[in-house]
């Protein structure tokens, strides 16, 4: 059993298995989620439930947050009964949610003013990666703080990269989402073109897998489109949220990302038509409807 005391705030699809993996590795973990029922599985695995993020921070030296959006991270850190109210000097807050890079930098500065450290460490790999401890973890913050947390990242993930200073992890995650969203649109259009031409889209996918158009998206999302199977995976609601962060960041920087903007509109349309709980590959359904072509 390690002597380091850990905290975990946010025990949803991702946070729950990540906290359980830390417990399985022998750490003591103090936990909090908004709803008591969200804590049950982690408490059953040995976690100690607390009634607020402040109560978690009062116990733990390293506190992980894995909540939904920028405002939620701000709330659990700086809100009433938030981590700032309970944390001891020199504690480390590790935010693993996907949120705004600029808000992350502001939070890190606020924590530093109270002698607290922060890392932004968003992840890729989905609930399966969280359960298997194989997440990709992209980290922003000071190198010495990263080294202190690295053994814990190694329990939760496999590909762990320290990218740069505060916010760099969130920037990396935004880049990831820019590339994935546009590739989903592109793969959907490629399969649609095949089908509309009277050519078998499954064979087209098979051929493209061996050439320059190969990608994980062609492999995984392309197959989902062919099967008409849109069980998430990664929900359109979350992908839409991440693209909002991308475009907010582009706006702050004064740069244009027209491809990302178009992909975001596809996700907005998918969520707007009531399909936010489907995998984001389901934007192929909209493409199919628009052209009156059925892949499946
Ligand atoms: P989720 O299942 O909705 O879980 C979110 C958790 O955060 C829940 O435990 C929720 O509490 C808690 N929470 C949210 N807002 C809160 C607030 N204001 N105060 C206190 N607790 C709050 O979401 P998830 O899928 O685990 O995703 C978490 C983060 O990881 C998101 O930023 C997401 O974009 C990112 N991510 C997700 C995936 C994926 O495949 N799901 C992959 C990579 C990254 P309750 O349970 O009490 O409601």
Coordinates of C-alpha atoms and ligand atoms in Angstrom, one line a residue, residues 9-16 32-36 38 66-69 71-72 75-76 96-99 123-127 173 233-235 238 241-242, ligand 1:
X9 CA -13.6 13.9 -7.8
X10 CA -16.0 12.9 -10.6
X11 CA -16.9 9.2 -10.9
X12 CA -18.7 8.9 -14.2
X13 CA -18.0 6.6 -17.1
X14 CA -14.3 7.5 -17.1
X15 CA -13.6 8.6 -13.5
X16 CA -15.1 5.4 -11.9
X32 CA -16.6 12.5 -4.3
X33 CA -19.3 12.7 -6.9
X34 CA -22.4 14.9 -7.0
X35 CA -24.8 12.0 -6.6
X36 CA -24.3 9.4 -3.8
X38 CA -22.1 7.5 -8.5
X66 CA -12.7 14.0 -14.0
X67 CA -15.9 16.0 -14.4
X68 CA -17.7 17.1 -17.5
X69 CA -17.0 20.6 -18.8
X71 CA -17.6 25.2 -15.6
X72 CA -17.7 21.9 -13.7
X75 CA -16.9 24.6 -9.7
X76 CA -15.2 21.6 -8.0
X96 CA -8.2 14.9 -16.4
X97 CA -11.4 16.3 -17.8
X98 CA -11.5 17.8 -21.3
X99 CA -11.9 21.5 -20.9
X123 CA -7.2 11.5 -22.0
X124 CA -8.0 9.6 -25.1
X125 CA -9.1 6.0 -25.2
X126 CA -12.6 5.9 -24.0
X127 CA -14.2 3.9 -21.3
X173 CA -6.6 17.1 -26.7
X233 CA -17.9 4.7 -28.2
X234 CA -17.6 8.4 -27.8
X235 CA -20.9 10.2 -27.6
X238 CA -19.2 15.0 -25.7
X241 CA -18.6 19.9 -26.3
X242 CA -15.0 19.4 -27.3
Ligands
LIG1 P1 -19.8 11.4 -17.1 O1 -20.0 9.9 -17.2 O2 -20.9 12.3 -17.4 O3 -19.2 11.7 -15.7 C1 -19.0 13.0 -15.2 C2 -18.8 12.9 -13.7 O4 -18.5 14.2 -13.2 C3 -20.0 12.4 -12.9 O5 -19.6 11.6 -11.8 C4 -20.7 13.7 -12.4 O6 -21.3 13.5 -11.1 C5 -19.4 14.6 -12.2 N1 -19.7 16.0 -12.3 C6 -20.1 16.7 -13.5 N2 -20.3 17.9 -13.2 C7 -20.1 18.1 -11.9 C8 -20.1 19.2 -11.0 N3 -20.4 20.5 -11.5 N4 -19.9 19.0 -9.7 C9 -19.6 17.8 -9.2 N5 -19.5 16.7 -10.0 C10 -19.7 16.9 -11.3 O7 -18.6 11.8 -18.1 P2 -17.3 11.0 -18.6 O8 -17.6 10.3 -19.8 O9 -16.8 10.2 -17.4 O10 -16.3 12.2 -19.0 C11 -15.6 12.9 -18.1 C12 -14.6 13.8 -18.9 O11 -13.7 13.0 -19.6 C13 -15.3 14.8 -19.8 O12 -14.6 16.0 -19.9 C14 -15.1 14.0 -21.2 O13 -15.1 14.9 -22.3 C15 -13.8 13.4 -21.0 N6 -13.6 12.2 -21.8 C16 -14.6 11.2 -22.0 C17 -14.3 10.1 -22.8 C18 -15.4 9.0 -22.9 O14 -15.3 8.2 -23.8 N7 -16.5 9.0 -22.2 C19 -13.1 9.9 -23.4 C20 -12.1 10.9 -23.2 C21 -12.4 12.0 -22.4 P3 -22.7 12.7 -11.0 O15 -22.3 11.2 -11.4 O16 -23.0 12.8 -9.6 O17 -23.6 13.3 -12.0

